[in-house]
Coordinates of C-alpha atoms (C1' of nucleotides) in Angstrom, one line a residue:
Chain A
M211 CA 22.1 -20.7 -24.6
D212 CA 18.9 -19.3 -23.2
F213 CA 17.4 -19.7 -20.2
S214 CA 14.6 -19.3 -16.9
I215 CA 11.6 -17.1 -15.9
G216 CA 13.8 -17.7 -13.4
D217 CA 17.5 -16.1 -14.4
L218 CA 14.8 -13.4 -16.6
S219 CA 14.0 -12.3 -13.5
R220 CA 17.4 -12.2 -11.4
R221 CA 19.5 -10.3 -14.9
T222 CA 16.5 -7.2 -15.8
G223 CA 14.9 -7.1 -12.3
V224 CA 11.9 -7.8 -13.6
K225 CA 9.9 -10.1 -11.2
V226 CA 8.9 -13.2 -11.7
P227 CA 4.9 -12.5 -11.5
T228 CA 5.3 -9.5 -14.0
I229 CA 7.0 -11.2 -16.0
R230 CA 4.4 -13.6 -16.9
Y231 CA 2.1 -10.8 -16.3
Y232 CA 3.2 -8.7 -19.6
E233 CA 3.3 -11.8 -21.6
K234 CA -0.4 -12.1 -20.8
E235 CA -1.2 -8.4 -21.4
G236 CA 1.6 -8.6 -25.4
L237 CA 3.9 -6.3 -24.0
I238 CA 6.9 -9.6 -24.6
E239 CA 6.1 -12.2 -27.0
E240 CA 5.0 -16.2 -25.8
P241 CA 8.5 -17.8 -25.2
I242 CA 9.8 -21.2 -26.6
R243 CA 8.9 -24.2 -23.5
T244 CA 10.7 -26.7 -23.0
E245 CA 8.7 -30.7 -23.0
G246 CA 7.6 -30.2 -19.2
N247 CA 6.0 -26.9 -20.0
Q248 CA 9.0 -24.1 -18.8
R249 CA 9.3 -21.1 -20.5
R250 CA 13.3 -20.6 -22.0
Y251 CA 14.2 -16.4 -23.3
T252 CA 16.6 -15.5 -24.1
E253 CA 18.7 -12.8 -25.2
R254 CA 16.4 -10.6 -27.8
D255 CA 14.0 -11.1 -24.7
L256 CA 16.8 -10.3 -21.9
E257 CA 16.6 -6.7 -23.9
R258 CA 13.1 -5.6 -24.6
L259 CA 12.6 -6.6 -21.3
T260 CA 15.4 -4.5 -20.4
F261 CA 13.8 -2.4 -22.0
I262 CA 10.5 -2.1 -20.2
R263 CA 12.4 -2.0 -17.0
H264 CA 14.0 1.1 -17.7
G265 CA 11.6 2.4 -19.4
R266 CA 8.8 1.9 -16.4
D267 CA 11.6 2.9 -13.7
L268 CA 11.9 5.8 -15.3
G269 CA 8.3 6.5 -15.4
L270 CA 7.3 6.6 -18.4
P271 CA 3.5 5.4 -18.8
M272 CA 2.7 2.4 -20.3
P273 CA 1.0 2.7 -23.9
A274 CA 4.6 5.4 -24.3
I275 CA 6.7 2.4 -23.5
R276 CA 4.2 -0.4 -25.8
E277 CA 4.5 3.1 -29.2
L278 CA 8.4 2.7 -28.5
L279 CA 9.1 -1.5 -28.6
D280 CA 6.6 -1.2 -31.7
L281 CA 9.0 1.5 -33.4
S282 CA 11.6 0.1 -32.5
A283 CA 10.2 -3.4 -33.6
H284 CA 9.6 -2.1 -37.8
P285 CA 12.7 -1.5 -37.9
D286 CA 12.7 -1.8 -42.3
A287 CA 9.0 -0.4 -42.0
P288 CA 8.2 2.3 -43.4
C289 CA 9.4 5.2 -42.3
A290 CA 6.9 8.1 -41.6
D291 CA 4.9 6.2 -39.5
A292 CA 8.0 5.5 -36.9
D293 CA 8.6 8.9 -38.0
R294 CA 5.5 9.6 -35.4
I295 CA 5.6 8.2 -33.0
A296 CA 9.3 8.7 -32.2
S297 CA 8.1 12.1 -32.4
E298 CA 5.8 12.5 -30.3
Q299 CA 7.2 10.2 -27.2
L300 CA 10.3 12.7 -28.3
Q301 CA 8.1 15.4 -27.3
N302 CA 6.7 13.4 -23.9
I303 CA 10.1 12.4 -23.5
R304 CA 11.3 16.7 -23.2
M305 CA 8.3 17.6 -20.8
R306 CA 9.7 15.4 -19.3
I307 CA 13.0 15.6 -19.0
V308 CA 12.2 19.7 -18.0
Q309 CA 9.6 18.5 -15.9
L310 CA 11.9 16.7 -13.8
Q311 CA 14.4 19.8 -14.2
S312 CA 12.1 22.3 -12.2
L313 CA 11.6 19.7 -9.6
E314 CA 15.0 19.0 -9.1
A315 CA 16.1 22.6 -9.3
E316 CA 13.2 23.2 -6.0
L317 CA 14.4 20.0 -4.3
T318 CA 17.8 21.1 -4.3
R319 CA 16.6 24.9 -3.0
I320 CA 14.7 23.8 -0.9
T321 CA 17.1 21.5 0.8
Q322 CA 20.2 23.8 1.0
S323 CA 19.1 26.1 2.9
C324 CA 18.1 23.4 5.3
T325 CA 21.2 22.1 7.6
G326 CA 19.9 19.3 9.6
T327 CA 20.8 21.1 12.8
H328 CA 17.2 22.9 13.6
A329 CA 13.5 22.4 14.4
I330 CA 11.0 21.2 12.2
A331 CA 9.2 24.2 12.7
D332 CA 11.0 26.7 10.6
C333 CA 12.1 22.9 8.0
N334 CA 11.6 25.2 4.8
V335 CA 11.3 20.9 3.3
L336 CA 7.8 21.0 4.8
K337 CA 7.1 25.2 3.4
A338 CA 7.4 24.3 0.3
F339 CA 5.0 21.2 -0.4
G340 CA 2.7 23.9 1.7
D341 CA 3.8 27.3 -0.6
H342 CA 1.0 27.5 -3.5
G343 CA 3.8 29.9 -4.8
L344 CA 5.5 27.9 -5.6
C345 CA 3.0 25.8 -8.4
K346 CA 2.8 26.1 -11.8
G347 CA 0.0 27.6 -11.3
E348 CA -2.3 24.6 -12.3
H349 CA -4.6 25.5 -9.3
Chain B
M224 CA -15.7 30.5 7.5
D225 CA -15.6 26.9 6.8
F226 CA -16.1 25.1 4.3
S227 CA -17.6 22.3 2.2
I228 CA -15.7 18.8 0.7
G229 CA -16.5 20.3 -2.8
D230 CA -14.7 24.1 -2.2
L231 CA -12.3 22.2 -0.1
S232 CA -11.5 20.1 -3.8
R233 CA -11.7 23.0 -5.7
R234 CA -9.4 24.2 -3.4
T235 CA -6.8 21.8 -3.1
G236 CA -7.1 20.1 -6.5
V237 CA -8.4 17.1 -5.4
K238 CA -10.6 15.5 -6.1
V239 CA -13.0 15.0 -4.1
P240 CA -13.5 11.0 -3.2
T241 CA -10.0 11.4 -3.0
I242 CA -9.7 13.9 -0.3
R243 CA -13.5 10.9 1.1
Y244 CA -10.2 8.0 0.5
Y245 CA -7.8 10.2 2.5
E246 CA -9.8 10.3 5.1
K247 CA -10.6 6.4 5.2
E248 CA -6.9 6.1 5.3
G249 CA -6.3 8.3 8.2
L250 CA -4.1 11.3 6.1
I251 CA -6.4 13.7 6.9
E252 CA -8.3 14.1 10.7
E253 CA -12.5 13.5 10.2
P254 CA -13.9 16.3 9.7
I255 CA -16.9 18.1 12.5
R256 CA -20.2 17.8 10.2
T257 CA -23.5 19.8 9.4
E258 CA -26.5 18.7 11.0
G259 CA -27.5 16.7 7.5
N260 CA -24.6 14.8 8.3
Q261 CA -21.9 16.7 5.4
R262 CA -18.4 17.0 5.9
R263 CA -17.8 21.2 6.7
Y264 CA -13.2 22.0 6.8
T265 CA -11.0 24.9 8.4
E266 CA -8.0 26.2 7.0
R267 CA -6.3 24.3 8.9
D268 CA -7.1 21.0 7.0
L269 CA -6.9 22.9 3.9
E270 CA -3.5 23.9 4.5
R271 CA -2.8 19.8 5.0
L272 CA -4.8 19.3 1.4
T273 CA -2.2 21.2 -0.3
F274 CA 0.7 19.6 1.9
I275 CA 0.0 16.3 0.5
R276 CA -1.9 17.3 -3.5
H277 CA 2.3 18.7 -3.9
G278 CA 4.2 16.2 -2.7
R279 CA 1.9 14.0 -4.5
D280 CA 3.1 16.4 -7.3
L281 CA 6.3 16.4 -6.9
G282 CA 6.3 12.4 -7.2
L283 CA 6.7 12.2 -3.7
P284 CA 6.0 8.5 -3.0
M285 CA 2.4 7.7 0.0
P286 CA 4.5 6.4 3.1
A287 CA 7.7 9.3 2.3
I288 CA 4.1 12.2 2.2
R289 CA 3.3 10.5 5.8
E290 CA 6.6 10.7 7.5
L291 CA 6.6 14.4 6.3
L292 CA 3.1 14.9 8.2
D293 CA 4.0 13.3 10.6
L294 CA 7.2 14.8 11.0
S295 CA 5.4 18.5 11.3
A296 CA 2.9 17.8 13.9
H297 CA 6.2 17.6 16.2
P298 CA 7.5 21.3 15.4
D299 CA 10.8 20.9 18.3
A300 CA 12.3 17.4 16.6
P301 CA 15.2 18.5 14.2
C302 CA 15.0 19.3 11.4
A303 CA 18.0 16.3 9.4
D304 CA 14.6 13.8 9.0
A305 CA 12.7 16.3 6.3
D306 CA 16.3 16.5 4.5
R307 CA 17.6 13.1 4.4
I308 CA 13.2 11.6 2.5
A309 CA 14.0 15.7 0.1
S310 CA 17.5 14.5 -0.6
E311 CA 16.7 11.2 -1.8
Q312 CA 14.2 12.3 -3.8
L313 CA 16.9 14.5 -5.9
Q314 CA 19.1 11.8 -5.5
N315 CA 17.0 10.0 -7.8
I316 CA 14.9 12.5 -9.7
R317 CA 18.6 12.9 -11.2
M318 CA 19.7 9.9 -11.6
R319 CA 15.9 9.6 -13.7
I320 CA 17.6 12.6 -15.9
V321 CA 20.4 11.2 -17.2
Q322 CA 18.5 8.0 -17.6
L323 CA 16.0 10.2 -19.5
Q324 CA 18.1 12.3 -21.5
S325 CA 19.2 9.6 -23.5
L326 CA 16.6 8.4 -24.9
E327 CA 15.8 12.2 -26.5
A328 CA 18.9 11.2 -28.1
E329 CA 18.4 8.4 -29.7
L330 CA 15.0 9.6 -30.7
T331 CA 16.3 12.6 -32.0
R332 CA 18.7 10.4 -33.5
I333 CA 16.0 8.8 -35.4
T334 CA 13.4 10.8 -36.6
Q335 CA 16.5 13.4 -38.3
S336 CA 18.1 10.4 -39.8
C337 CA 14.6 9.5 -41.6
T338 CA 13.3 12.3 -44.1
G339 CA 10.0 10.7 -44.0
T340 CA 10.5 8.6 -47.4
H341 CA 13.5 5.7 -46.6
A342 CA 13.5 2.7 -44.1
I343 CA 15.3 2.3 -41.0
A344 CA 17.9 1.1 -40.7
D345 CA 19.3 0.7 -36.6
C346 CA 17.0 1.4 -34.6
N347 CA 19.2 2.0 -31.0
V348 CA 16.0 2.1 -29.3
L349 CA 15.7 -0.5 -27.3
K350 CA 19.1 0.3 -26.9
A351 CA 18.9 2.9 -24.6
F352 CA 17.9 2.7 -21.9
G353 CA 20.4 -1.1 -22.2
D354 CA 23.2 0.7 -19.9
H355 CA 22.9 -0.8 -16.3
G356 CA 25.3 1.6 -14.9
L357 CA 23.1 4.4 -14.6
C358 CA 20.4 2.4 -12.8
K359 CA 20.8 2.1 -9.1
G360 CA 23.1 -0.7 -8.6
E361 CA 19.5 -2.4 -7.7
H362 CA 19.9 -5.1 -10.5
Chain C
dC1085 C1' 17.5 -41.5 -8.3
dT1086 C1' 16.0 -39.1 -4.3
dT1087 C1' 15.4 -34.6 -3.3
dG1088 C1' 14.8 -29.7 -3.1
dA1089 C1' 14.4 -25.3 -5.9
dA1090 C1' 12.3 -23.9 -9.0
dC1091 C1' 8.8 -24.0 -12.5
dC1092 C1' 3.7 -24.2 -14.1
dT1093 C1' -1.9 -21.6 -13.9
dA1094 C1' -5.1 -20.4 -11.3
dT1095 C1' -7.4 -16.8 -8.9
dA1096 C1' -7.3 -13.2 -5.3
dG1097 C1' -5.4 -9.4 -3.1
dT1098 C1' -2.3 -4.8 -3.0
dC1099 C1' -2.1 0.3 -3.9
dG1100 C1' -4.4 4.1 -4.7
dC1101 C1' -8.1 6.5 -6.7
dT1102 C1' -12.1 6.9 -10.3
dA1103 C1' -17.0 6.2 -11.0
dT1104 C1' -21.4 4.4 -10.3
dA1105 C1' -26.2 3.7 -7.7
dG1106 C1' -29.6 5.4 -4.9
dC1107 C1' -30.6 8.4 -2.0
dA1108 C1' -30.9 13.0 1.6
dA1109 C1' -29.2 18.0 2.1
dT1110 C1' -28.6 22.0 0.5
dT1111 C1' -28.9 26.5 -2.1
dA1112 C1' -30.0 29.4 -5.3
dC1113 C1' -33.4 31.9 -7.8
dA1114 C1' -38.9 32.8 -8.3
Chain D
dT16 C1' -41.5 30.1 1.1
dG17 C1' -42.2 26.6 -2.2
dT18 C1' -38.5 22.7 -5.7
dA19 C1' -35.3 22.3 -8.5
dA20 C1' -30.4 22.0 -9.3
dT21 C1' -26.7 21.6 -7.2
dT22 C1' -23.6 18.7 -3.7
dG23 C1' -23.8 15.8 -0.3
dC24 C1' -24.4 10.8 1.7
dT25 C1' -22.3 5.8 1.9
dA26 C1' -21.5 1.5 -0.1
dT27 C1' -19.5 -0.8 -3.4
dA28 C1' -17.5 -2.1 -7.0
dG29 C1' -13.2 -1.6 -10.7
dC30 C1' -8.9 0.5 -12.7
dG31 C1' -3.5 -0.6 -13.4
dA32 C1' -0.2 -1.6 -12.7
dC33 C1' 1.8 -5.5 -10.2
dT34 C1' 2.0 -9.0 -5.9
dA35 C1' 0.9 -13.3 -3.0
dT36 C1' -0.8 -17.3 -2.4
dA37 C1' -2.5 -22.5 -3.4
dG38 C1' -2.1 -26.8 -5.0
dG39 C1' 0.6 -29.0 -7.5
dT40 C1' 4.6 -30.6 -12.0
dT41 C1' 9.6 -30.0 -14.0
dC42 C1' 13.8 -29.7 -13.3
dA43 C1' 19.2 -30.0 -11.9
dA44 C1' 22.4 -31.2 -8.2
dG45 C1' 24.0 -35.0 -5.8

DNA sequence: CTTGAACCTATAGTCGCTATAGCAATTACA
DNA sequence: TGTAATTGCTATAGCGACTATAGGTTCAAG
């Protein structure tokens, strides 16, 4: 029915001390405790923590995750707020996708021109990172 | 001919304290000093720091950058290792793109079904990341 | 009922920076 | 050449997001 912090950790891939840290930070609810003061979690907690884990893996900043959690936590709230949050986050996500795609293109180009048989001296991987021309003109 | 830490900072986009931090960590060489004990850098230092900067921008983890710097210090070694590092990174990025797109789809759905006047019925934000199948199989 | 694994709190440490304080060197301009 | 403003120096502290450790308690399998 419910499960321990160790079970939750195994099922989400989030380490035990990190789960306790998230609780302290208010990212997840304080769960019920056993007689002996140990935490016991539900499927709801599992879902929430899985979301946090995946969001972090994807490189979402912590505040974005907080907002998205808030959004999903109030499905009956007036829609205007939720809509604004969703829209803002949507913009972030799309920007992130575009960035990652340009990076993907760059790395693809680099690895394709590298057969693995020549010497480092002529390696495009290293040259690519040294070349300002490949920047998006930010500096 | 040579230039100050501030110049180096401006030309690479790496902040001054970060440059000193990299030096302490052995990521860049200790440069020569003026009579008055100020650091003076060369084009070689600029190149190396630019490389580090771009690697970080591309989301490479610090150990990967160290590895690449080591590789480039041995220009006669085969290129395969550098290629491997880039390929690993590429896989990672492709996975991230797929997952972000699933969240994008969900957020789009939310904002579209929302006119601002009613409540959000079935919010699937949490479920957007619910699919463990897309993970690297680590958990 | 025992014993070992898993849990508890509290605190300190890690990484990759970033900020601050207090002082010295350099540079620009009058 | 004098003198401010700017930039540099070291050392130390702080931050975010964890991660590890110590010292003790509870749980559950045999």
